[in-house]
Amino acid sequence: MRLAGKVAIVTGGGSGFGEGIVRKFVTEGALVVLMDRDEAAAARVAAEVGENVRPITGDVSTLGSFEAAADLARSAFSGLDILVNNAGVAQPPLALETMNEEMFDRIANVNMRSIYNGARAVVAHFKSIKSGAILNVASTGGVSPRPNLTWYNASKGWAIAATRAMAVELAPFGIRVNAINPVAGDTPLLSTFIGSGEENRARVVATIPIGRLSTPADMGNAAAFLCSDEASMITGVDLNVDGGKCI
Ligand code: ADP
């Protein structure tokens, strides 16, 4: 068990990639605080997975939500070792001149501010225990952008840059910071990017050399490795989980 006894916060664990990460972490022996703004989704996953998952309703764009999750980790599970910044929002395809400020703010507040908030809430604690792992869920869009998703892609490029900058600052304290870059996934978020329908799906799959969409389990496997002691020499990387798309 790669994560035996480790305590993790996973944001956006009520659906999609985050749910896959929660499920894999528990299989590997972790105790998980699942923070999601969707109370019912968080409760569903916690009920299905069992007592090693504690749900908490929170919005990653606020520092207080992370502080509440960190408090819950310490009170329910007596520690905190891992933070997975997974919760994110997508944008529909839009030409640059048509994306309004409200949508830009939502992307910035969720995809970018969450990483800042998470760091504010956990780094002092990680320094005090001289260990800790942070994983940021970025996107292939952050390294290999497609047209009409510019501010989403840019937010993910920022997440990758933040990962490197945080890794350099925190390495001397025994804290590792990595990212994963999922390719288009078989999750509810996909329809925001591409609309619904088999034809749209097939068009996306055709851009992925390995010939399928990614899955929550794919992200769980990569996340469990990067957050485990097996990856103790790995920090500052962004790992493409992309079926070869970014080659
Ligand atoms: P993905 O493909 O990234 O996994 P999903 O839409 O399936 O996308 O899951 C994203 C999860 O993140 C959802 O459960 C959603 O409720 C959660 N989420 C989105 N925005 C926030 C936020 N601001 N704070 C907390 N959770 C959020």
XYZ file of C-alpha atoms and ligand atoms in Angstrom:
274
model
C 0.000 0.000 0.000
C 1.679 3.120 -1.303
C -0.140 5.597 0.962
C -0.627 3.585 4.147
C -1.652 5.891 6.990
C -1.208 9.093 4.964
C -3.850 11.790 5.347
C -4.862 13.656 2.189
C -7.157 16.478 1.177
C -8.585 15.973 -2.324
C -10.560 18.876 -3.769
C -13.324 18.239 -6.279
C -13.419 14.609 -5.151
C -17.146 14.326 -5.744
C -16.862 13.615 -9.474
C -14.594 12.750 -12.368
C -10.832 12.751 -11.910
C -11.088 13.783 -8.260
C -13.348 10.849 -7.490
C -10.871 8.521 -9.180
C -8.085 9.974 -7.050
C -10.092 9.565 -3.830
C -10.928 5.941 -4.640
C -7.331 5.034 -5.528
C -5.898 6.823 -2.480
C -8.171 4.842 -0.136
C -7.230 1.590 -1.898
C -3.604 2.496 -1.211
C -4.277 2.996 2.497
C -4.850 6.759 2.700
C -7.376 8.622 4.836
C -9.061 11.305 2.743
C -10.830 14.584 3.406
C -12.944 15.092 0.285
C -13.724 18.751 -0.289
C -16.263 19.647 -2.954
C -18.642 22.531 -3.443
C -21.307 19.968 -4.379
C -22.410 18.612 -1.010
C -24.447 15.738 -2.441
C -21.619 14.586 -4.699
C -19.127 14.590 -1.825
C -21.572 12.709 0.405
C -22.232 10.096 -2.294
C -18.564 9.252 -2.799
C -17.902 9.197 0.954
C -20.877 6.869 1.537
C -19.721 4.541 -1.246
C -16.073 4.414 -0.220
C -16.531 4.202 3.561
C -15.207 5.675 6.765
C -11.753 6.455 5.423
C -13.312 9.367 3.510
C -14.711 12.432 5.288
C -16.697 14.802 3.071
C -16.692 18.558 3.583
C -18.509 21.171 1.533
C -16.225 23.949 0.409
C -15.256 26.212 -2.460
C -11.587 26.157 -3.470
C -11.712 29.838 -4.378
C -11.867 30.672 -0.653
C -9.008 30.221 1.798
C -11.449 29.403 4.591
C -12.585 26.231 2.794
C -9.027 24.882 2.736
C -8.490 25.839 6.362
C -11.678 23.984 7.332
C -10.547 20.921 5.361
C -7.113 21.000 7.023
C -8.764 21.287 10.451
C -10.986 18.311 9.639
C -7.963 16.261 8.521
C -6.219 16.944 11.799
C -9.282 16.355 14.007
C -10.657 13.285 12.205
C -7.420 11.633 11.091
C -4.768 13.253 13.333
C -2.566 14.644 10.594
C -2.157 15.977 7.096
C 0.418 14.752 4.570
C -0.953 15.361 1.074
C -2.939 18.051 -0.756
C -4.424 17.321 -4.176
C -5.634 20.483 -5.918
C -7.983 18.815 -8.346
C -11.174 20.905 -8.457
C -11.307 22.885 -11.649
C -13.685 24.506 -14.069
C -13.743 24.440 -17.848
C -14.839 27.000 -20.397
C -16.853 26.422 -23.539
C -14.948 27.028 -26.775
C -14.955 30.804 -27.321
C -12.951 33.161 -29.489
C -10.772 35.475 -27.404
C -12.834 38.578 -28.089
C -16.052 36.922 -26.927
C -15.111 35.474 -23.552
C -16.617 37.749 -20.931
C -15.084 38.904 -17.668
C -17.373 36.812 -15.500
C -16.163 33.620 -17.155
C -12.543 34.730 -16.950
C -12.945 35.457 -13.235
C -14.443 32.013 -12.632
C -11.491 30.315 -14.334
C -8.967 32.432 -12.441
C -10.722 32.000 -9.082
C -11.078 28.251 -9.295
C -8.146 27.015 -11.406
C -5.525 29.493 -10.166
C -6.556 30.974 -6.826
C -7.204 27.451 -5.482
C -3.499 26.649 -5.724
C -2.634 29.818 -3.829
C -5.283 29.108 -1.187
C -4.164 25.503 -0.791
C -0.568 26.566 -0.265
C -1.607 29.165 2.310
C -3.535 26.525 4.242
C -1.020 23.639 4.296
C 2.564 24.821 3.799
C 3.201 25.961 7.390
C 1.979 22.570 8.632
C 4.060 20.670 6.049
C 7.135 22.677 7.090
C 6.488 21.778 10.720
C 6.490 18.041 9.889
C 9.351 18.430 7.358
C 7.448 16.492 4.690
C 4.363 16.732 2.548
C 3.255 16.358 -1.051
C 1.171 18.705 -3.146
C -0.282 17.588 -6.467
C -1.854 20.058 -8.872
C -4.172 18.682 -11.536
C -3.314 20.786 -14.599
C -4.105 19.767 -18.197
C -2.547 18.889 -21.514
C -4.061 22.222 -22.549
C -1.437 23.905 -20.359
C 1.409 22.544 -22.492
C -0.256 21.947 -25.862
C -3.148 24.389 -26.255
C -5.990 24.095 -28.741
C -7.729 27.180 -30.165
C -10.710 28.821 -28.458
C -9.910 27.588 -24.959
C -7.290 30.238 -24.327
C -7.992 31.335 -20.760
C -8.648 27.779 -19.596
C -5.385 26.645 -21.205
C -3.527 29.630 -19.781
C -4.822 28.871 -16.276
C -3.434 25.355 -16.597
C -0.105 26.641 -17.910
C -0.041 28.870 -14.831
C -0.713 25.796 -12.646
C 2.332 24.086 -14.185
C 4.511 27.166 -13.665
C 3.234 27.429 -10.078
C 4.117 23.762 -9.553
C 7.739 24.355 -10.556
C 8.083 27.559 -8.566
C 6.554 25.984 -5.454
C 8.733 22.878 -5.840
C 11.924 24.921 -5.901
C 10.917 26.926 -2.853
C 9.694 23.959 -0.814
C 12.261 21.251 -1.667
C 14.650 22.320 1.135
C 11.817 21.704 3.613
C 11.178 18.128 2.430
C 7.977 19.103 0.639
C 7.368 17.936 -2.954
C 5.095 19.617 -5.491
C 4.115 17.959 -8.763
C 1.384 18.183 -11.388
C -0.412 15.848 -13.736
C -1.699 16.856 -17.148
C -4.813 14.842 -17.986
C -5.852 14.614 -21.605
C -9.604 14.879 -22.321
C -11.313 12.580 -19.873
C -14.384 10.437 -19.720
C -15.930 12.763 -17.092
C -18.902 15.164 -16.897
C -16.583 18.114 -17.610
C -15.904 16.941 -21.164
C -19.225 18.187 -22.503
C -18.331 21.764 -21.460
C -15.373 21.636 -23.826
C -16.808 19.726 -26.752
C -20.595 19.628 -26.347
C -22.392 16.298 -26.258
C -22.780 13.557 -28.844
C -20.817 10.599 -30.147
C -19.438 12.503 -33.145
C -17.748 15.132 -30.952
C -16.360 12.424 -28.728
C -14.935 10.479 -31.662
C -13.271 13.640 -32.963
C -11.471 14.104 -29.634
C -10.481 10.439 -29.360
C -8.943 10.693 -32.845
C -6.454 13.263 -31.477
C -5.209 10.867 -28.758
C -2.614 8.410 -30.134
C -3.505 5.665 -27.656
C -7.054 5.776 -28.997
C -9.214 6.438 -25.964
C -10.228 9.164 -23.522
C -8.497 9.217 -20.147
C -10.312 7.915 -17.073
C -10.572 8.827 -13.389
C -8.636 5.623 -12.632
C -5.750 6.800 -14.874
C -5.486 9.969 -12.780
C -5.781 8.040 -9.528
C -2.863 5.803 -10.499
C -0.590 8.704 -11.481
C -1.578 10.756 -8.434
C -0.993 7.891 -5.994
C 2.506 7.356 -7.356
C 3.504 11.031 -7.328
C 2.160 11.554 -3.797
C 3.820 8.402 -2.425
C 7.306 7.922 -1.034
C 8.148 5.952 -4.204
C 8.376 9.387 -5.844
C 10.546 10.871 -3.096
C 13.132 12.107 -5.635
C 10.519 13.596 -7.962
C 9.455 17.208 -7.539
C 8.533 20.031 -9.889
C 7.411 17.752 -12.718
C 4.203 17.872 -14.709
C 3.417 14.348 -15.830
C 1.391 14.009 -19.021
C -1.341 11.407 -18.553
C -2.300 11.848 -22.136
C -2.036 8.681 -24.235
C 0.731 10.340 -26.241
C -1.162 13.510 -27.203
C 1.619 15.901 -26.191
C 4.434 14.066 -27.971
P -13.099 16.733 -14.069
O -13.161 16.259 -15.474
O -12.061 17.824 -13.881
O -12.932 15.652 -13.068
P -15.860 17.095 -13.025
O -16.831 18.183 -13.362
O -16.244 15.665 -13.271
O -14.497 17.489 -13.772
O -15.459 17.227 -11.482
C -15.052 18.419 -10.931
C -15.450 18.412 -9.452
O -14.928 19.608 -8.870
C -16.967 18.426 -9.237
O -17.342 17.499 -8.227
C -17.249 19.866 -8.806
O -18.355 19.971 -7.923
C -15.947 20.221 -8.123
N -15.706 21.661 -8.116
C -15.775 22.510 -9.167
N -15.504 23.767 -8.784
C -15.260 23.714 -7.453
C -14.942 24.678 -6.467
N -14.851 25.976 -6.784
N -14.733 24.265 -5.199
C -14.850 22.969 -4.864
N -15.181 22.011 -5.743
C -15.386 22.369 -7.017
